[in-house]
Coordinates of C-alpha atoms and ligand atoms in Angstrom, one line a residue:
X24 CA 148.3 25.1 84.0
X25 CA 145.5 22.8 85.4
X26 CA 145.4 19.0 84.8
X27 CA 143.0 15.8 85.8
X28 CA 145.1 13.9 87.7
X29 CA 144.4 10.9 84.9
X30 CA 147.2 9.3 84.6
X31 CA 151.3 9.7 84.5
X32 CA 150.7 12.3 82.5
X33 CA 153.9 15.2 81.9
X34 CA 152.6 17.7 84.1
X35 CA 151.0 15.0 86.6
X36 CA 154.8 13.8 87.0
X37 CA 156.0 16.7 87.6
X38 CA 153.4 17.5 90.0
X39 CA 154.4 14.3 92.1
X40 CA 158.0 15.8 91.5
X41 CA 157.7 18.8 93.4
X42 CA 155.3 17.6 96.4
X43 CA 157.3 18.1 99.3
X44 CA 159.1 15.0 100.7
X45 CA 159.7 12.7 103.8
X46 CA 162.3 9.9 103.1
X47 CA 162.6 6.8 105.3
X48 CA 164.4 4.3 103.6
X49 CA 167.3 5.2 101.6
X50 CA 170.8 3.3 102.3
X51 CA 173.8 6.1 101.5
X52 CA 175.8 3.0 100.1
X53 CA 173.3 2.9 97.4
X54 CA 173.5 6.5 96.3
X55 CA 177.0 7.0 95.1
X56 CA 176.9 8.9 92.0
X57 CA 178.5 7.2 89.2
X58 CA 181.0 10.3 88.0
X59 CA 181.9 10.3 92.2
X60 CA 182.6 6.5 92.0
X61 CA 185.0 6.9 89.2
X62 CA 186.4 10.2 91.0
X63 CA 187.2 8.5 94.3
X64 CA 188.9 5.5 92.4
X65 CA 190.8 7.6 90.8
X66 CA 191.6 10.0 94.0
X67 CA 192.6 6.6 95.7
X68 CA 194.7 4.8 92.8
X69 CA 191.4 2.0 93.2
X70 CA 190.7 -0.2 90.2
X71 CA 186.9 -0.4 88.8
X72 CA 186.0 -3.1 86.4
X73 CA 185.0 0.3 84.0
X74 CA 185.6 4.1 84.4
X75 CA 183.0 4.7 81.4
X76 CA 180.3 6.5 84.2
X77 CA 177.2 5.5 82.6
X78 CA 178.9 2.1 82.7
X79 CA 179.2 1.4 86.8
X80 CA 175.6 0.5 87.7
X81 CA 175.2 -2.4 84.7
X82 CA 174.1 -5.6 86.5
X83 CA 171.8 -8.1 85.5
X84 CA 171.8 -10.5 88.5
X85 CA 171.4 -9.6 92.0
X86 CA 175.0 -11.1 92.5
X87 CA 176.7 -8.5 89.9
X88 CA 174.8 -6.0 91.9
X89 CA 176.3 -7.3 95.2
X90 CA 179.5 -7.3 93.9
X91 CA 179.0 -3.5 92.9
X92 CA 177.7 -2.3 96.2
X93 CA 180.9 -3.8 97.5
X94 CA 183.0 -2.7 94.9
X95 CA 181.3 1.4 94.7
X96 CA 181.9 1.6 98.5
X97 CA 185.6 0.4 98.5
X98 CA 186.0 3.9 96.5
X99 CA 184.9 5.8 100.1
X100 CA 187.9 5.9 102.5
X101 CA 188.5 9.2 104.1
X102 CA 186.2 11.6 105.9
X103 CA 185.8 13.8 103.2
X104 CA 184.6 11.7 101.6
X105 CA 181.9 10.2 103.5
X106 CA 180.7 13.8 103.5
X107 CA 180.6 14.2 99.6
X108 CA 178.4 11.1 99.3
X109 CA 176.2 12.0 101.7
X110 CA 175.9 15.8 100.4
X111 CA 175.8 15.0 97.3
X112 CA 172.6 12.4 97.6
X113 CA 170.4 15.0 99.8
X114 CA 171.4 17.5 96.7
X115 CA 170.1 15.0 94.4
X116 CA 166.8 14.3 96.5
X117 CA 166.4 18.2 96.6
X118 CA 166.6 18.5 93.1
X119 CA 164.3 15.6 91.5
X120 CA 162.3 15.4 94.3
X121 CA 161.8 18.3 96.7
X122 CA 162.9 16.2 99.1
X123 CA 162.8 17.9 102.5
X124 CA 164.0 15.8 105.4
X125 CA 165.6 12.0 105.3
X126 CA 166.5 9.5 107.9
X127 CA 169.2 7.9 105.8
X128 CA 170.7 4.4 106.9
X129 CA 174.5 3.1 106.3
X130 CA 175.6 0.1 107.3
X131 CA 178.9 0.6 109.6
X132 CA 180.6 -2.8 109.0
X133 CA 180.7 -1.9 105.4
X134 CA 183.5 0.1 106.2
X135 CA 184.8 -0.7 109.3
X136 CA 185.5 -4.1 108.4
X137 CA 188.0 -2.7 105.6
X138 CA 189.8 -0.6 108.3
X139 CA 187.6 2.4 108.3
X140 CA 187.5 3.9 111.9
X141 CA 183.8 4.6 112.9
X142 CA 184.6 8.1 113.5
X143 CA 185.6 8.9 110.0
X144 CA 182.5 7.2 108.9
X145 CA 180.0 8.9 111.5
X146 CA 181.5 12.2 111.1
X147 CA 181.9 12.5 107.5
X148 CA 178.3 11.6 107.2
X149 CA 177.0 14.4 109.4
X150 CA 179.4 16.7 107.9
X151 CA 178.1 16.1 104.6
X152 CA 174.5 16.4 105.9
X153 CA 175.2 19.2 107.6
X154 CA 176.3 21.2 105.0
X155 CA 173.7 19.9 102.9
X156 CA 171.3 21.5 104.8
X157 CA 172.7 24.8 105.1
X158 CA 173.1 24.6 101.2
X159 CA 169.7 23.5 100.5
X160 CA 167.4 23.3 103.4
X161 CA 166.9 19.8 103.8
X162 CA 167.6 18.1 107.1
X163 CA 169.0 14.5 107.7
X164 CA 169.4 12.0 110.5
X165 CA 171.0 8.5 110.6
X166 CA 169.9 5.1 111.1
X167 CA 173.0 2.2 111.4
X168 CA 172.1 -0.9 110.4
X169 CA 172.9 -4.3 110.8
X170 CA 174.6 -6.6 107.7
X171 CA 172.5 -9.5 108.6
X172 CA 175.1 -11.9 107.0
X173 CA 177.3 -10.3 110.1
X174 CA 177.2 -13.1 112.6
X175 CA 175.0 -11.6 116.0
X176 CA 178.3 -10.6 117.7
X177 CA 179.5 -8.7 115.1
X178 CA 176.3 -6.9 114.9
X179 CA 176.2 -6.5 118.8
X180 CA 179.6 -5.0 118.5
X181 CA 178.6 -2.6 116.1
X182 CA 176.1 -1.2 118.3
X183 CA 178.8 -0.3 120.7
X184 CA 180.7 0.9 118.6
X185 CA 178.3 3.3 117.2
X186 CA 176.9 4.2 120.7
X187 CA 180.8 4.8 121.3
X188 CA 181.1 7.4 118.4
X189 CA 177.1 8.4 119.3
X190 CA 176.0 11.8 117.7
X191 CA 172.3 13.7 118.4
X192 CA 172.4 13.0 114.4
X193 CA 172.2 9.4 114.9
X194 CA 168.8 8.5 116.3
X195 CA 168.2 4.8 115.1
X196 CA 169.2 1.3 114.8
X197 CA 168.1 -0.8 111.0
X198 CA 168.3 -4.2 109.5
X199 CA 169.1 -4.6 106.1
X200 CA 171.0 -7.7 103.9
X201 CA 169.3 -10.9 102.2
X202 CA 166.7 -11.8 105.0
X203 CA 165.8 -15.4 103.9
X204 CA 169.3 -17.1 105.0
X205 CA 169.2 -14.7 108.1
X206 CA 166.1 -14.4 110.2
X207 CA 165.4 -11.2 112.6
X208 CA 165.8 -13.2 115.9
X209 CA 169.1 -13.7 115.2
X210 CA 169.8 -9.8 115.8
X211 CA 167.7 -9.9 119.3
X212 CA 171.1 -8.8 121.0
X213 CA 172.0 -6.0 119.0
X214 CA 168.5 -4.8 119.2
X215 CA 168.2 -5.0 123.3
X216 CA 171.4 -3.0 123.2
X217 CA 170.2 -0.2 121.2
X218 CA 166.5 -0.2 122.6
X219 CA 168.4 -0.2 126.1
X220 CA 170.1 3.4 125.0
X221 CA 167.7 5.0 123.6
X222 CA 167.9 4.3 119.9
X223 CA 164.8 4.0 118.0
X224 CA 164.7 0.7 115.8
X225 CA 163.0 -0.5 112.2
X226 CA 164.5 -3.3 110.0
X227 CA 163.7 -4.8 106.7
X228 CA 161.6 -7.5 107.0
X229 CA 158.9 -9.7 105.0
X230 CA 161.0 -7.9 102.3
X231 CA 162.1 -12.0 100.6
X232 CA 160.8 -13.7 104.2
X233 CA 158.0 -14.6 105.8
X234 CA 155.2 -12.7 107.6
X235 CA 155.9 -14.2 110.6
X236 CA 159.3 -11.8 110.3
X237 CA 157.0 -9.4 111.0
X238 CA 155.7 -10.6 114.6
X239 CA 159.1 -11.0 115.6
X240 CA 159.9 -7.9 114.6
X241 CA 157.3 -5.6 116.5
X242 CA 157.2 -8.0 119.6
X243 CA 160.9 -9.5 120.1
X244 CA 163.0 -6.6 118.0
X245 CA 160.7 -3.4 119.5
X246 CA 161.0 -2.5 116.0
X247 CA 158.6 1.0 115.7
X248 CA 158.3 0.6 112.2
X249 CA 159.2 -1.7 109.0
X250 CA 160.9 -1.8 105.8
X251 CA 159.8 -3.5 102.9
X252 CA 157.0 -5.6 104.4
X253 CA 155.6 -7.1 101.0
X254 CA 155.1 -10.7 102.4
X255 CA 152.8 -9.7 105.2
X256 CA 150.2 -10.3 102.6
X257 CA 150.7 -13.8 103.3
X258 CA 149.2 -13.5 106.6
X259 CA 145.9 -11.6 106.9
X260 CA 145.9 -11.9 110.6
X261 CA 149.2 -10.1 110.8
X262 CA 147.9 -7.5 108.3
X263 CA 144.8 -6.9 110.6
X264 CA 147.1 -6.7 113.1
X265 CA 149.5 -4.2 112.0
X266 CA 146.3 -2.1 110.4
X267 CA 144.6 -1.8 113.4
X268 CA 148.3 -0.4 115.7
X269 CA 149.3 1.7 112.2
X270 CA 152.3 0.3 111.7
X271 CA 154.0 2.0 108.8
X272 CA 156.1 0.6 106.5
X273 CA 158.6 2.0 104.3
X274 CA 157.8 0.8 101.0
X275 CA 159.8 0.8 97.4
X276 CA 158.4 0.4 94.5
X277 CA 161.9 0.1 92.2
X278 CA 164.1 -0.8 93.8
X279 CA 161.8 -4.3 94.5
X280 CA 160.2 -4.1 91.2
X281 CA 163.7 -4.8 89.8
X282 CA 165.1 -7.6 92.8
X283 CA 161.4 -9.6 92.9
X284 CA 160.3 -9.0 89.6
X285 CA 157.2 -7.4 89.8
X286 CA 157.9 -4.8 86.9
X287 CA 154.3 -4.1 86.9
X288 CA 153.8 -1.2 89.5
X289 CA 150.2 -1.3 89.2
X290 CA 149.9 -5.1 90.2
X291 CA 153.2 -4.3 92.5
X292 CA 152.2 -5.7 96.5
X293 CA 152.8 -2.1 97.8
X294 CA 149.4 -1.1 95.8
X295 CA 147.9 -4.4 97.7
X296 CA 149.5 -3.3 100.9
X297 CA 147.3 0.6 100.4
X298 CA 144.2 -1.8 99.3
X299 CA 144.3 -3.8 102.5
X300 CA 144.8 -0.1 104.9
X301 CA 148.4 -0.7 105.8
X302 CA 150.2 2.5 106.2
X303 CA 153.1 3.1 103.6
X304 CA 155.2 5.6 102.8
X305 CA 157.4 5.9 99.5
X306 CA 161.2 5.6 99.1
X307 CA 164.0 5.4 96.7
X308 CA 166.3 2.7 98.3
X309 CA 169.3 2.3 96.6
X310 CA 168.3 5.2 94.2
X311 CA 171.0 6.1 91.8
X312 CA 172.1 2.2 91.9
X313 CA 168.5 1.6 90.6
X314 CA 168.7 4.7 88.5
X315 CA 166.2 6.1 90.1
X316 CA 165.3 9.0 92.9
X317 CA 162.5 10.1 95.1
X318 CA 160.7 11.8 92.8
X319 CA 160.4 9.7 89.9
X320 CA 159.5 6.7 92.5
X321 CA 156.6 9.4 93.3
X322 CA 156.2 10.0 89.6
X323 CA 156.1 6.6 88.6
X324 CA 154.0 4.5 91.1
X325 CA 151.6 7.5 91.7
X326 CA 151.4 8.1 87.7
X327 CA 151.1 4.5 86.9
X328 CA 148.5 3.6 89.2
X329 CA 146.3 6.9 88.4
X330 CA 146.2 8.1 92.3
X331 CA 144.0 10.5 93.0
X332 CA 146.2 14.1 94.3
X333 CA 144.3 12.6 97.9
X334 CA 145.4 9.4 98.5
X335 CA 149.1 11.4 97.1
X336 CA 148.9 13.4 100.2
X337 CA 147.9 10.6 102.7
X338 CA 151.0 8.9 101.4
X339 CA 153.6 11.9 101.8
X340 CA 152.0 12.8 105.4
X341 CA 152.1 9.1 106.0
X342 CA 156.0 9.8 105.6
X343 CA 156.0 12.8 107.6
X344 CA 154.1 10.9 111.0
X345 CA 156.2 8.3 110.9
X346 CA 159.8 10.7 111.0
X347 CA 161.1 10.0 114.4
X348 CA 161.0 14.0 115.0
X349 CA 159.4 15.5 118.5
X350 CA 155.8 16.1 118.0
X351 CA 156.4 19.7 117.5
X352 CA 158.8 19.6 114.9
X353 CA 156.8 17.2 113.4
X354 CA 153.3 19.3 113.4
X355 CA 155.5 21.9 112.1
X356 CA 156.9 20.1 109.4
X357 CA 153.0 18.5 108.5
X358 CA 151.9 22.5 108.7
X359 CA 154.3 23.4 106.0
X360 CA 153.8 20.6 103.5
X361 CA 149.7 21.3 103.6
X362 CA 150.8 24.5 102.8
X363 CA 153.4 23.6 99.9
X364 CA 150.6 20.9 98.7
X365 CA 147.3 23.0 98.5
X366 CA 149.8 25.8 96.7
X367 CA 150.7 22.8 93.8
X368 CA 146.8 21.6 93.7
X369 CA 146.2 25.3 93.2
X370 CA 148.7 25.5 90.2
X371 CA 148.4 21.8 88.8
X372 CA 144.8 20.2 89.8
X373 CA 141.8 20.9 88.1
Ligands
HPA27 N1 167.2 -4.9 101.2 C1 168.2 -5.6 101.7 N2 169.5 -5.1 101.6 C2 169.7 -3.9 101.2 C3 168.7 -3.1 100.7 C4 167.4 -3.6 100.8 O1 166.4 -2.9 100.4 N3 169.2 -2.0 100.3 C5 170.5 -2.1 100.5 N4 170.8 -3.2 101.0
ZN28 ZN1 166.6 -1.1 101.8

């Protein structure tokens, strides 16, 4: 079957569906399952506010969907568990998205602030990746990030603590939480400590503040790369300026379209953000929270806006440059998804 790329066409979807994947931004907490939610309460004698499973992820405010973050995550206690939830989300990204390698955040105080150890949480994760990968192929490391409503010595403890329970798995230090109330400077500790052992670092950022989140970021964070970035628009001469070094920025298109109300994905600031030559790569977020996944964030913002199958592949080997993989894996892994790519232009694109 051949098609012109015209459009969010059925078989143009499903072309964007099975491109191979990179995947930067994607918090575990946000990918619980629904049936697993209502499982795990069960398993632990925990009381949801509904076991009806297409029933969990109905919110209507950001608050209610706060509250059910909190709420989903109280259902993951022991180490087993931390492993399903992390299996079960790579399984998911394999199979609506051909998703192929993920650096997946979690945010550590989550759970250790309800008496999980760090261990249980580090190692269950890994587990569950682990296994994922021998299941279905598709590799995962982990970035911990800060709870920005943590005050700074919470978050400088939880670097040591993670550095503590350290893994080769665990390569990377995130920001993530409501950024308005709780600027990046405040973190500058945390960061320094991380940097200082050979963590790489991100963070969300110009995601609901300013631009100028974004200087402090790259110059008094180290930060390699950015989450979110929509408000650098603000500032063209911080747009230049991240242009002209590449920074990348992990972008996602429903997750934000929902929280900042820009329902329209072909108006949406990510599609100003490609117009103005900053480099983004797509991502699901908080997927099945969202009720979404990688692919249909592929399928929708690449159907909607009628890209071309070229600028599709400049996005997806956007995602692949900016993995933090040695330069061999990652020329490897760049080899292979040409590959994969011209063999779906060859089936789908006229
Ligand atoms: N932004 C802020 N906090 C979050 C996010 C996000 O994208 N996802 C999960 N927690
Ligand atoms: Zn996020």
């Amino acid at each position: 079957m051949t098609i012109s790329p015209t459009g969010a066409t059925p078989e143009y979807e499903q072309y964007l569906r099975r491109l191979p994947k990179v995947e930067l931004h994607c918090h575990v907490e946000g990918t619980l399952r629904p049936g697993t939610v209502v499982e795990l309460a069960a398993k632990h004698g925990i009381a949801l506010p509904t076991t009806q499973v297409d029933e969990v992820y109905r919110y209507s405010t950001i608050y209610e969907f706060l509250e059910i973050y909190r709420t989903v995550n109280s259902t993951v206690i022991d180490r087993e568990d931390f492993a399903r939830i992390a299996y079960e989300t790579l399984q998911d990204g394999v199979e609506l998205g051909n998703l192929k390698y993920r650096e997946m955040f979690f945010n550590p105080t989550l759970h250790t602030a309800r008496g999980i150890p760090m261990a249980t949480v580090i190692d269950g994760l890994i587990e569950g990746a682990k296994a994922a990968e021998t299941d279905f192929g598709v590799r995962c490391a982990f970035i911990a990030d800060v709870y920005r409503q943590d005050p700074p010595p919470v978050a400088r403890q939880m670097v040591e603590e993670v550095l503590a329970h350290r893994r080769p798995e665990l390569i990377g230090l995130g920001m993530d939480a409501a950024e308005a109330p709780d600027p990046p400077e405040k973190f500058v500790e945390a960061y320094r400590v991380a940097k200082a052992a050979g963590l790489r670092l991100t963070s969300h950022c110009a995601e609901d503040g300013p631009a100028a989140n974004v200087t402090t970021c790259l110059d008094l964070l180290g930060c390699e790369r950015l989450d979110h970035g929509y408000h650098i628009l603000e500032d063209p001469a911080v747009v230049a300026r991240c242009r002209d070094e590449g920074v990348t920025f992990t972008v996602c298109p429903t997750s934000t379209a929902v929280v900042y109300g820009w329902p329209d994905l072909t108006t949406h600031p990510i599609t100003k953000m490609i117009d103005a030559g900053l480099r983004v790569m797509l991502n699901s977020d908080d997927p099945t929270m969202f009720h979404t996944d990688i692919g249909t964030e592929y399928a929708k913002f690449c159907g909607q806006n009628n890209f071309r199958p070229e600028l599709v592949r400049q996005l997806v080997v956007q995602g692949v440059e900016a993995a933090w993989l040695d330069d061999i894996d990652k020329a490897a892994m760049r080899r292979a998804f040409e590959t994969e790519i011209d063999e779906l232009d060859r089936e789908y694109v006229s």
